[in-house]
Short mmCIF file of C-alpha atoms and ligand atoms in Angstrom, two decimals:
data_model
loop_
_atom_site.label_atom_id
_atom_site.label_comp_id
_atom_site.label_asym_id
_atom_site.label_seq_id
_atom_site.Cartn_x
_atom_site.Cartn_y
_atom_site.Cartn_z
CA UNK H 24 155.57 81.48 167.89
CA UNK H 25 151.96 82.10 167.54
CA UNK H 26 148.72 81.26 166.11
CA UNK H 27 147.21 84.02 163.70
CA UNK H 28 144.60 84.95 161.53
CA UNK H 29 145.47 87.44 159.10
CA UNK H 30 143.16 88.81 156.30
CA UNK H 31 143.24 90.90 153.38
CA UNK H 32 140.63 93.31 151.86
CA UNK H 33 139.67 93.86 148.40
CA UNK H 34 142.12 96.46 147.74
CA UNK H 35 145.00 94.62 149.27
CA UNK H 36 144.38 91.68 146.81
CA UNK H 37 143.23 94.14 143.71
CA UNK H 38 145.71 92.86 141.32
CA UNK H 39 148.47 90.26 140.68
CA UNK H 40 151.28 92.59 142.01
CA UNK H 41 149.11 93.12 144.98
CA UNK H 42 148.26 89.46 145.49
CA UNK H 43 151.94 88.92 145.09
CA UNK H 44 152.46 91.93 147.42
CA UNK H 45 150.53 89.91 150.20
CA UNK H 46 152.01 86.57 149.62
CA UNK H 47 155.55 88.75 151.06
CA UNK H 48 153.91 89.95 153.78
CA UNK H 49 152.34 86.32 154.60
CA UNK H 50 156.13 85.02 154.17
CA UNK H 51 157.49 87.23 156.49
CA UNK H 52 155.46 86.07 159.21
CA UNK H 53 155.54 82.58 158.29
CA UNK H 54 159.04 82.68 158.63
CA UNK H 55 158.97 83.41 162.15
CA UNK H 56 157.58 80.65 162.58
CA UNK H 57 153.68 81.16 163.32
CA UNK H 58 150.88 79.09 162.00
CA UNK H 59 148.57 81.07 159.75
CA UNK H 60 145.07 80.86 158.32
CA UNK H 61 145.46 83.90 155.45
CA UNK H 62 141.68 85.20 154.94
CA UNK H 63 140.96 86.95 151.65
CA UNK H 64 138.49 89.31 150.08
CA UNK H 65 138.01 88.93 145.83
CA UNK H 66 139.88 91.95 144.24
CA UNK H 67 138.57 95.26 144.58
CA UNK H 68 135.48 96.00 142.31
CA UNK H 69 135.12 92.09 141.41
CA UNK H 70 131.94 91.69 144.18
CA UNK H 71 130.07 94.86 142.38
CA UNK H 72 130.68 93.63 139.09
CA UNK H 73 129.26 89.91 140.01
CA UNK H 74 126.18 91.34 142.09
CA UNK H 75 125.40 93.98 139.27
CA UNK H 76 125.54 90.62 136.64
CA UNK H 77 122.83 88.61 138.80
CA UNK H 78 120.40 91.91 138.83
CA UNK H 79 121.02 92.33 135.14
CA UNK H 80 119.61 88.83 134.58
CA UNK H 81 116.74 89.02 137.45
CA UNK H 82 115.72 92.21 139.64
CA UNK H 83 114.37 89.84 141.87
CA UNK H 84 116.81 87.01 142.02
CA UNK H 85 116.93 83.46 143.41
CA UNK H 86 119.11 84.26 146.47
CA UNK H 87 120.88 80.78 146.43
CA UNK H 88 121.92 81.32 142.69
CA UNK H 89 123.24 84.99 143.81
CA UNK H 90 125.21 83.22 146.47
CA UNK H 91 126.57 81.11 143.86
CA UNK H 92 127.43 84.02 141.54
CA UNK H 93 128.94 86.04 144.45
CA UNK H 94 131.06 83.91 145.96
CA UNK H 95 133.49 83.33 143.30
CA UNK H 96 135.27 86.03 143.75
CA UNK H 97 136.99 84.87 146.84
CA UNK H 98 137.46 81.52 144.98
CA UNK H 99 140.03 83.80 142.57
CA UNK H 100 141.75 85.14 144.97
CA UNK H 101 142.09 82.40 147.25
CA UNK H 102 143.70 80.70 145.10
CA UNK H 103 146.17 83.22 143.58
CA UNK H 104 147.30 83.54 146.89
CA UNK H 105 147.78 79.73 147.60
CA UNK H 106 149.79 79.88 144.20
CA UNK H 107 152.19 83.05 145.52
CA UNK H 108 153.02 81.87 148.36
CA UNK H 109 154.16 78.38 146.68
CA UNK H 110 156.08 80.33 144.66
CA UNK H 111 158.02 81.46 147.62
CA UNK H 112 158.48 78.66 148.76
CA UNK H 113 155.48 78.55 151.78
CA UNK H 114 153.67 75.44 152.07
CA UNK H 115 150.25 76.82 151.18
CA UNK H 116 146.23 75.29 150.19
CA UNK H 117 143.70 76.82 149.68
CA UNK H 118 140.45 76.58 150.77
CA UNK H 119 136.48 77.36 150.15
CA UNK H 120 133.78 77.50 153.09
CA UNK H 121 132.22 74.18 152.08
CA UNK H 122 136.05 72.58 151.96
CA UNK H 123 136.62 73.56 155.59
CA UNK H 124 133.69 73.53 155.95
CA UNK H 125 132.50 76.69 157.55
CA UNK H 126 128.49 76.04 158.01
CA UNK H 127 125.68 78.90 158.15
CA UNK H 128 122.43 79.53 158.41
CA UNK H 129 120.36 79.14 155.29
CA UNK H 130 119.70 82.96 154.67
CA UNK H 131 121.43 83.30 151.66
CA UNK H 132 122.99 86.73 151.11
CA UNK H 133 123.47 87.36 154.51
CA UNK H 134 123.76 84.08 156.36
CA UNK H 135 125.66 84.20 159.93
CA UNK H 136 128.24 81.58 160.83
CA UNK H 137 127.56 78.41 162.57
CA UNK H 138 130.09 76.17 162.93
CA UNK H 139 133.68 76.01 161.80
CA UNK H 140 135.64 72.78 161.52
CA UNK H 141 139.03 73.66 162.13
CA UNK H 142 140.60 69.95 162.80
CA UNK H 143 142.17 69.20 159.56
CA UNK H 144 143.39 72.87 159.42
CA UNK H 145 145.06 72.33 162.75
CA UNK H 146 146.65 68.96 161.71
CA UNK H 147 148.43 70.60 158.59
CA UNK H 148 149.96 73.70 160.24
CA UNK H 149 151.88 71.23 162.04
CA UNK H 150 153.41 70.48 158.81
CA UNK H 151 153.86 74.69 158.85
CA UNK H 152 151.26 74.41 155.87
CA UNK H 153 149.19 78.52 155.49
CA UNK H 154 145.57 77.62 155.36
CA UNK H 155 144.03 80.41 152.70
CA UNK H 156 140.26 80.85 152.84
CA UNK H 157 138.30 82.22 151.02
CA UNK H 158 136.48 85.03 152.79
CA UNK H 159 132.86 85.65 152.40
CA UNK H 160 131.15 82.19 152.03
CA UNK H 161 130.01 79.49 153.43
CA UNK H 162 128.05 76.27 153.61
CA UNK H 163 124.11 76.35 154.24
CA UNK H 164 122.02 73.58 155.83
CA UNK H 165 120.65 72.92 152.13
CA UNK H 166 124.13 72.29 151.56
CA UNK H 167 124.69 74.97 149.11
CA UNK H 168 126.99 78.12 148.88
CA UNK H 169 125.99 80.61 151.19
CA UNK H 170 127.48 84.27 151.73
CA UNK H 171 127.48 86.77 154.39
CA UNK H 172 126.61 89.78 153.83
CA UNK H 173 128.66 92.75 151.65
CA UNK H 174 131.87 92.92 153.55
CA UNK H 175 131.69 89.42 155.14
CA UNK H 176 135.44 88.55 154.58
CA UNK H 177 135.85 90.28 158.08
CA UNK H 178 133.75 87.80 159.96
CA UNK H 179 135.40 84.94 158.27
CA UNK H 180 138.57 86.15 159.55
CA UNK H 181 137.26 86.81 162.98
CA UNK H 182 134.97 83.64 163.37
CA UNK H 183 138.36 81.61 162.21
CA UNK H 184 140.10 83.31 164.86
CA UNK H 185 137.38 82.57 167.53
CA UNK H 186 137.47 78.89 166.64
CA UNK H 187 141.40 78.32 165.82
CA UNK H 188 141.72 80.15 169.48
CA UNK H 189 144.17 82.38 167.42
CA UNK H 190 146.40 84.45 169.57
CA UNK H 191 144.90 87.65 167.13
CA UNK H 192 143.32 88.38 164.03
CA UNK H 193 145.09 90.93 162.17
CA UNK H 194 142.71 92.87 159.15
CA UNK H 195 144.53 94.14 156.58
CA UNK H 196 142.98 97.00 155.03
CA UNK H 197 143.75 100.14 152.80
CA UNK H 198 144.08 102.76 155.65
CA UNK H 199 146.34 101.72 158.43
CA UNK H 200 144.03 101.41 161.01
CA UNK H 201 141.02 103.02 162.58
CA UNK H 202 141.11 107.04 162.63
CA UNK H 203 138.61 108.88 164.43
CA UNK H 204 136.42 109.66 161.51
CA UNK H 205 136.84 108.54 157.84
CA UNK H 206 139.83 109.65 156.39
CA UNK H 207 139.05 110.03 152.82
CA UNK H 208 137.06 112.94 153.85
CA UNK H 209 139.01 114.40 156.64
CA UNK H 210 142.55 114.51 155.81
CA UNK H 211 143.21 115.53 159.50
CA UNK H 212 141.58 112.20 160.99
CA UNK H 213 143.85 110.76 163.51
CA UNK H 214 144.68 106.96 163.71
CA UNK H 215 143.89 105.54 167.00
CA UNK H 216 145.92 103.42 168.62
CA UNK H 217 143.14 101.30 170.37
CA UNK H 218 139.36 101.38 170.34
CA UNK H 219 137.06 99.68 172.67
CA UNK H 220 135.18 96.91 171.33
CA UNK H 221 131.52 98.70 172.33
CA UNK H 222 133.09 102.08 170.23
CA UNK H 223 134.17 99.64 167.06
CA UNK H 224 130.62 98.39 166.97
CA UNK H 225 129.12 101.80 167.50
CA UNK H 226 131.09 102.87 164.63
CA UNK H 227 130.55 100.22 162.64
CA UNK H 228 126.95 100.22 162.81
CA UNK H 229 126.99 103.75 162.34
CA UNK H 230 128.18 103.64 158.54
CA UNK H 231 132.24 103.34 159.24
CA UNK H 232 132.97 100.23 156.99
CA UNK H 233 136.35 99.41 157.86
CA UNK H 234 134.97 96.86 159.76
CA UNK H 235 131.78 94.70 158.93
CA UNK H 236 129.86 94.98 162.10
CA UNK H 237 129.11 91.49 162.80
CA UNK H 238 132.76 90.94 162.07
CA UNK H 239 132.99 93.20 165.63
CA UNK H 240 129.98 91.95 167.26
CA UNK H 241 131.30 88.07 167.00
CA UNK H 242 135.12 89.54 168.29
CA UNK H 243 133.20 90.63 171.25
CA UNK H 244 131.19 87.79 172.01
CA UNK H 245 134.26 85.35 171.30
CA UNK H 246 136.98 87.82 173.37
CA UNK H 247 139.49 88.29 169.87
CA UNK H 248 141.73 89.97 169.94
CA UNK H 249 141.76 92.04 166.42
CA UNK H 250 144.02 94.58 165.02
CA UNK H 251 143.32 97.07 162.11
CA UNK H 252 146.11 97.22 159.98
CA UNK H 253 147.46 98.36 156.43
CA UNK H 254 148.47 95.90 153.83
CA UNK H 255 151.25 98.79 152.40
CA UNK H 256 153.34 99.83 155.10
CA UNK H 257 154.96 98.34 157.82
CA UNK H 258 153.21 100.92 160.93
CA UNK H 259 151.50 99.45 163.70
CA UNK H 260 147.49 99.65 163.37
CA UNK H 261 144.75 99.86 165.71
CA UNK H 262 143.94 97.20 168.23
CA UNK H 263 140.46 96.92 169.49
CA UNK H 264 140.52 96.46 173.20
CA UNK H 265 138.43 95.88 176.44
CA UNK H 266 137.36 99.34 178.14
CA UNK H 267 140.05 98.68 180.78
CA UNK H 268 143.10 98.40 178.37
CA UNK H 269 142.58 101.96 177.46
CA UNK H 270 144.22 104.43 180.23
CA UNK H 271 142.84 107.82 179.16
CA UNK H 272 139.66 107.55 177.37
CA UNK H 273 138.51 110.44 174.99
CA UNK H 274 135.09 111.64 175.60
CA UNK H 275 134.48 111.29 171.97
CA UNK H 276 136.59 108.99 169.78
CA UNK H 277 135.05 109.19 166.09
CA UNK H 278 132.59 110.54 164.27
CA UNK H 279 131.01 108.15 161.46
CA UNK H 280 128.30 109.16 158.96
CA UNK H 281 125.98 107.24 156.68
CA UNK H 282 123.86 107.81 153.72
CA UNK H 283 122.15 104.66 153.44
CA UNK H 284 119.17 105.49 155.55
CA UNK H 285 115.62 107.59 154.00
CA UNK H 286 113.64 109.63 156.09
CA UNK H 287 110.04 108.85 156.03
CA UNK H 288 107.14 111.34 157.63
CA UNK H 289 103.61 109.97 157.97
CA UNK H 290 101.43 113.30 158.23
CA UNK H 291 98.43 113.50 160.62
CA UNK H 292 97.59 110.40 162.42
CA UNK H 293 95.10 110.81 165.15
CA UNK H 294 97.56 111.24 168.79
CA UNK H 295 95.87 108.41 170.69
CA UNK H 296 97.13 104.90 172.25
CA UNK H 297 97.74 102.37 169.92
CA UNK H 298 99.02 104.57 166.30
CA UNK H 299 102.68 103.73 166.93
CA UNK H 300 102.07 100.25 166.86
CA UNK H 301 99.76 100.40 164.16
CA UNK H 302 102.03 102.39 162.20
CA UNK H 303 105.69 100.43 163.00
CA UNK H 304 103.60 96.72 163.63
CA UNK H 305 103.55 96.14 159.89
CA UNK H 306 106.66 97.60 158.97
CA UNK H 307 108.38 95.20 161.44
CA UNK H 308 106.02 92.29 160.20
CA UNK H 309 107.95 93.24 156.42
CA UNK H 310 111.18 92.96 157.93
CA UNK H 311 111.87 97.24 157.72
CA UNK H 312 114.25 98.14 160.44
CA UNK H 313 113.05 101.54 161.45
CA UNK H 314 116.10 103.31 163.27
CA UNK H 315 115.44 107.24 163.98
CA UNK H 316 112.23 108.15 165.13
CA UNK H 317 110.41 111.29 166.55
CA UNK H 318 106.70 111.93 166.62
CA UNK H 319 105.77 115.60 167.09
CA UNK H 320 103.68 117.71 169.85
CA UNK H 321 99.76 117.41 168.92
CA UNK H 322 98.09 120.81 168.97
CA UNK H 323 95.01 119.85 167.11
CA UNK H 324 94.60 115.44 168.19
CA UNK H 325 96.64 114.67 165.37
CA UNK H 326 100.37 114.75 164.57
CA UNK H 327 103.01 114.16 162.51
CA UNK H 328 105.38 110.51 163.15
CA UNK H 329 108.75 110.95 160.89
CA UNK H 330 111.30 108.05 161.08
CA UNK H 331 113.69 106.69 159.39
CA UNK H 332 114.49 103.62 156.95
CA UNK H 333 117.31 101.81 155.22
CA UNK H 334 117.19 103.31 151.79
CA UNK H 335 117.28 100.33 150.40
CA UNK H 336 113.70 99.27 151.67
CA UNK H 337 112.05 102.63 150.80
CA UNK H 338 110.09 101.82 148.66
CA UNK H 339 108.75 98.72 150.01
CA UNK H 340 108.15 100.63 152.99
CA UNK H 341 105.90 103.52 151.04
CA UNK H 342 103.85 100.04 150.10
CA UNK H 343 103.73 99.12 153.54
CA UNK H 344 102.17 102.20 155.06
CA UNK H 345 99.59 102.45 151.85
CA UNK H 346 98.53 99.02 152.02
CA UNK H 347 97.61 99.71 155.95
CA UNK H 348 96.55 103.19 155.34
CA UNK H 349 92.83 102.56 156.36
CA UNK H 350 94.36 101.35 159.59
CA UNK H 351 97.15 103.98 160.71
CA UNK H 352 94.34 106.74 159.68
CA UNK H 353 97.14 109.35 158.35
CA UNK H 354 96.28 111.55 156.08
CA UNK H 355 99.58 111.59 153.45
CA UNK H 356 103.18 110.07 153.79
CA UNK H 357 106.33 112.32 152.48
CA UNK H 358 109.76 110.76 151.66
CA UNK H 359 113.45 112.22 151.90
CA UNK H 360 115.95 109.98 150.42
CA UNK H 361 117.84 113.17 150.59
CA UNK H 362 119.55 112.79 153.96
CA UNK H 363 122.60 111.49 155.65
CA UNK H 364 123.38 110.37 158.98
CA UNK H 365 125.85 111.87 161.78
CA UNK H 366 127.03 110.00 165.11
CA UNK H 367 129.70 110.85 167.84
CA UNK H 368 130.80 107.97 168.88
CA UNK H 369 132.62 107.65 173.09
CA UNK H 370 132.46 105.35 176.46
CA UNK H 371 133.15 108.96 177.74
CA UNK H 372 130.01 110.01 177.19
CA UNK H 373 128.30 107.87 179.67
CA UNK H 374 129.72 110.27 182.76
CA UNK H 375 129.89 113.70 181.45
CA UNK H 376 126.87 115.89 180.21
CA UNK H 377 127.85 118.59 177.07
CA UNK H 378 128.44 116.29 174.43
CA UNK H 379 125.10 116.86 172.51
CA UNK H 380 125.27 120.50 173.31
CA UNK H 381 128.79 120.91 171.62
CA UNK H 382 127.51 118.52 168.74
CA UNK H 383 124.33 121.19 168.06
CA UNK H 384 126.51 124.63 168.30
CA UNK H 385 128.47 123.11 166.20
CA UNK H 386 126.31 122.00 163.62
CA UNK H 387 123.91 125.69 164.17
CA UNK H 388 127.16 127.72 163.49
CA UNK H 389 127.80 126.14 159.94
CA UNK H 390 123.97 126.57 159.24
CA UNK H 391 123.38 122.83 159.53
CA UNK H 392 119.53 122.15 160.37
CA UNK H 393 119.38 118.91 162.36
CA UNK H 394 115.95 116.73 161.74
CA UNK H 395 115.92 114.12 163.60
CA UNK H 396 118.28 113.30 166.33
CA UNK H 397 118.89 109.77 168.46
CA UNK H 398 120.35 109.11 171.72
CA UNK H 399 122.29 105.94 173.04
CA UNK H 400 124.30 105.92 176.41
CA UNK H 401 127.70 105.49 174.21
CA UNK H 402 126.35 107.73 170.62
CA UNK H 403 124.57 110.58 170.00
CA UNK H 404 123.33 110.82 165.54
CA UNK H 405 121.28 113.59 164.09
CA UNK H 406 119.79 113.62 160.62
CA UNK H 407 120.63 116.18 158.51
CA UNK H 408 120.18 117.46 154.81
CA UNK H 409 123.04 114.74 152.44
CA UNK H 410 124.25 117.55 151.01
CA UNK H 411 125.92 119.26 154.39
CA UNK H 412 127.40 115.40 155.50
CA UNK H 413 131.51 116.04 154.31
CA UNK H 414 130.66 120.06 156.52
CA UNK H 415 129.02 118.44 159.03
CA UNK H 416 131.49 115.58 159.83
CA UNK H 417 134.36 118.14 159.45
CA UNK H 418 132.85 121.06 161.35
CA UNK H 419 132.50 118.03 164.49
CA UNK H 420 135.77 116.37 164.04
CA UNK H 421 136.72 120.26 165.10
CA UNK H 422 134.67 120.84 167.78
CA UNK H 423 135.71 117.66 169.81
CA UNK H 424 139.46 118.74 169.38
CA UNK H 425 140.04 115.85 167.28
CA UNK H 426 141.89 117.12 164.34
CA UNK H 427 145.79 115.97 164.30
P1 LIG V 15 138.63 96.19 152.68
O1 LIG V 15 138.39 96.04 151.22
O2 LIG V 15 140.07 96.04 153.06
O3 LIG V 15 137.73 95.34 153.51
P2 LIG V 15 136.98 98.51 153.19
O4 LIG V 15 136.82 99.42 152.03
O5 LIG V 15 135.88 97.58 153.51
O6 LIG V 15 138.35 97.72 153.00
O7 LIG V 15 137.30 99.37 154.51
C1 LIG V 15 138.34 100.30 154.52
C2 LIG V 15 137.79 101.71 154.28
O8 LIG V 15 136.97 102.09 155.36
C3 LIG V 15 138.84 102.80 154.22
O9 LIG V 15 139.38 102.94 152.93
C4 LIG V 15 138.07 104.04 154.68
O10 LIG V 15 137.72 104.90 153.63
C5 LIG V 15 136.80 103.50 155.29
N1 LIG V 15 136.54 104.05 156.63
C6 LIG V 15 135.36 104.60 157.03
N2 LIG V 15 135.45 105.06 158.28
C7 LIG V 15 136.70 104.78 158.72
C8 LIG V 15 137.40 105.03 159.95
N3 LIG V 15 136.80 105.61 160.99
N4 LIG V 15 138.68 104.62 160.04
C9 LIG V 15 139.29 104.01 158.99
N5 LIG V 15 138.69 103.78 157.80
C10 LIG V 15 137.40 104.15 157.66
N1 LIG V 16 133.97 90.61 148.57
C1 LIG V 16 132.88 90.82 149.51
C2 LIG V 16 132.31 92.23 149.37
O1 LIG V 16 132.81 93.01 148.56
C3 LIG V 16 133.29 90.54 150.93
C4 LIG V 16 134.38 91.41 151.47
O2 LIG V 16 135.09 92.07 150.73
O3 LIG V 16 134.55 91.42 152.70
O4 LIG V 16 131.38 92.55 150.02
MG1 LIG V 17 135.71 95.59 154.08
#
């Protein structure tokens, strides 16, 4: 008999039958006897359809009343569940983050956990009572509804875990684990049966969504142990694992695209001391987190500085550079929000040399012109032209023999 934290994605929780689905599953391992803290997600679509409402209303909306709007969704869902699993005869409550509470920062939208008080939780699983929290939200110093960030049920789940000292948080999911690239776009992605924790980030980060990466990053820090698993069959899923647990270690273990990023290139800014910082100073200052960057040869005292953006601030950051345009000196600024993102992912990579030459043959033999390309002792990413990403992440997933 064990402590556990088990949550459930959007998909898993999508309907009644599915909610009713879960409350099954949640029974099965109550009845062996464990004490459970169910995490949930709102229903598939519901998050969308609430954040899409609040930008209807205002473009440029009060955060804390977007936090209100948001967070409902979980409140649905949480509890459906709690009403299931009575149903079934489970001892089950419900809860929201400012019940439990679970307190945060105050930046709404994105607002990282602080504290958890998990006493009263505690107290009522020894009367085998199934704590069900709402995922997603929490409770900000101004003592209003917080969230944390789009996908944030995952760090409930695992922050729960770090503080109930669960034995494991299992995430229940709509793919049975994690498979070496996405499998909705390679049908011959293998699952993996572990990952290391510095790979799940990498991915993560690098645009695979299974898991939200602070969910990964606070696993890490807190040692939890989490599992990957799906919500509609009964296989085992992956478990992400310390470096050590894993006997023989790929050189590469997933590949993980994104299109969220923009490329930006600032033409012809003098090539002297001091343009970089002129140039990224007061896109940091905004907040822009520039990711990819290269700055070309100079042949004539100027050159060319292309990096890239999250899409999402593109625009801002074309403000950005004009307002300071005097000061950087460039002559014009081109934008691409035209491109996608490519990473191999692999501990093995940190003791063998070839990886990045395998990754550009095979990208140069499907035609594939790489842009931009970024180096990290566990990841390699190029930027490349959106339209090539589905050839590009297929065409890789070959050349590191990972096809099943
Ligand atoms: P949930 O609603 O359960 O939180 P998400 O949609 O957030 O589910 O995450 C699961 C999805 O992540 C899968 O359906 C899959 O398409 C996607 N995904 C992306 N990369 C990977 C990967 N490497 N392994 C597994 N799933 C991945
Ligand atoms: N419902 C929230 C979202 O869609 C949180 C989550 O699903 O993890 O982002
Ligand atoms: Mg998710």
């Amino acid at each position: 008999m064990s402590r556990l934290v088990l949550k459930f994605g959007g998909t898993s929780v999508g309907n009644v039958e599915r909610i009713q689905n879960v409350a099954r599953r949640v029974k099965a391992i109550w009845d062996q006897g464990h004490e459970l803290a169910v995490v949930v997600s709102a229903m598939s679509g519901e998050t969308n359809k609430l954040v899409g409402w609040t930008s209807e209303i205002a473009a440029l909306h009060d955060a804390r009343e977007y936090d209100t709007v948001v967070a409902s969704g979980e409140q649905v869902t949480a509890g459906l569940l709690a009403l299931a699993l009575q149903e079934l005869g489970v001892n089950a409550r419900s809860w929201l983050g400012w019940q439990i509470p679970l307190r945060t920062d105050g930046v709404h939208g994105a607002a990282r956990i602080e504290s958890i008080e998990v006493d009263e939780l505690v107290r009522r699983f020894a009367d085998r009572q199934v704590a069900v929290v709402a995922g997603f939200q929490g409770l900000g110093p101004d003592n209003r509804v917080t969230t944390l960030g789009r996908g944030g049920s995952d760090t409930s789940a695992v922050a729960l875990a770090a503080a109930l000292k669960a034995e494991r948080c299992d995430i229940y999911t709509d793919v049975d684990g994690v498979y070496t690239t996405d499998p909705r776009i390679v049908a011959g992605a293998r699952k993996l049966d572990k990952i290391t924790y510095e790979e799940m980030l990498e991915m993560a980060s690098l645009g695979a969504k299974v898991l939200q990466i602070r969910s990964v990053e606070m696993a890490m820090k807190h040692r939890v142990r989490v599992q990957v698993l799906s919500s509609f069959a009964d296989t085992p899923g992956t478990m992400v694992v310390d470096e050590d647990e894993i006997v023989e270690q790929e050189l590469v273990s997933g590949i993980a695209y994104t299109r969220d990023e923009a490329k930006v290139t600032v033409l012809k800014v003098a090539d002297r001391p001091g343009v970089a910082a002129g140039l990224f100073g007061p896109l940091a200052d905004a907040n822009i987190n520039v990711d990819m960057i290269v700055q070309n040869v100079s042949e004539d005292g100027t050159t060319d500085m292309t990096f890239t953006v999250p899409r999402t601030d593109l625009e801002r950051s074309l403000k950005v550079l004009d307002g300071h345009k005097a000061n950087i000196g460039h002559e014009s600024v081109r934008a691409d929000g035209n491109v996608a993102k490519i990473s191999v992912i692999g501990v093995g990579m940190r003791n063998h040399a070839g990886i990045a030459s395998t990754m550009f043959r095979a990208l140069s033999e499907k035609g594939i012109n790489i842009q931009v390309i970024s180096t990290s002792e566990i990841k390699i990413s190029v930027l490349i032209a959106a339209e090539y990403t589905e050839l590009a992440v297929r065409a890789l997933h070959t050349a590191y023999g990972l096809d099943s």
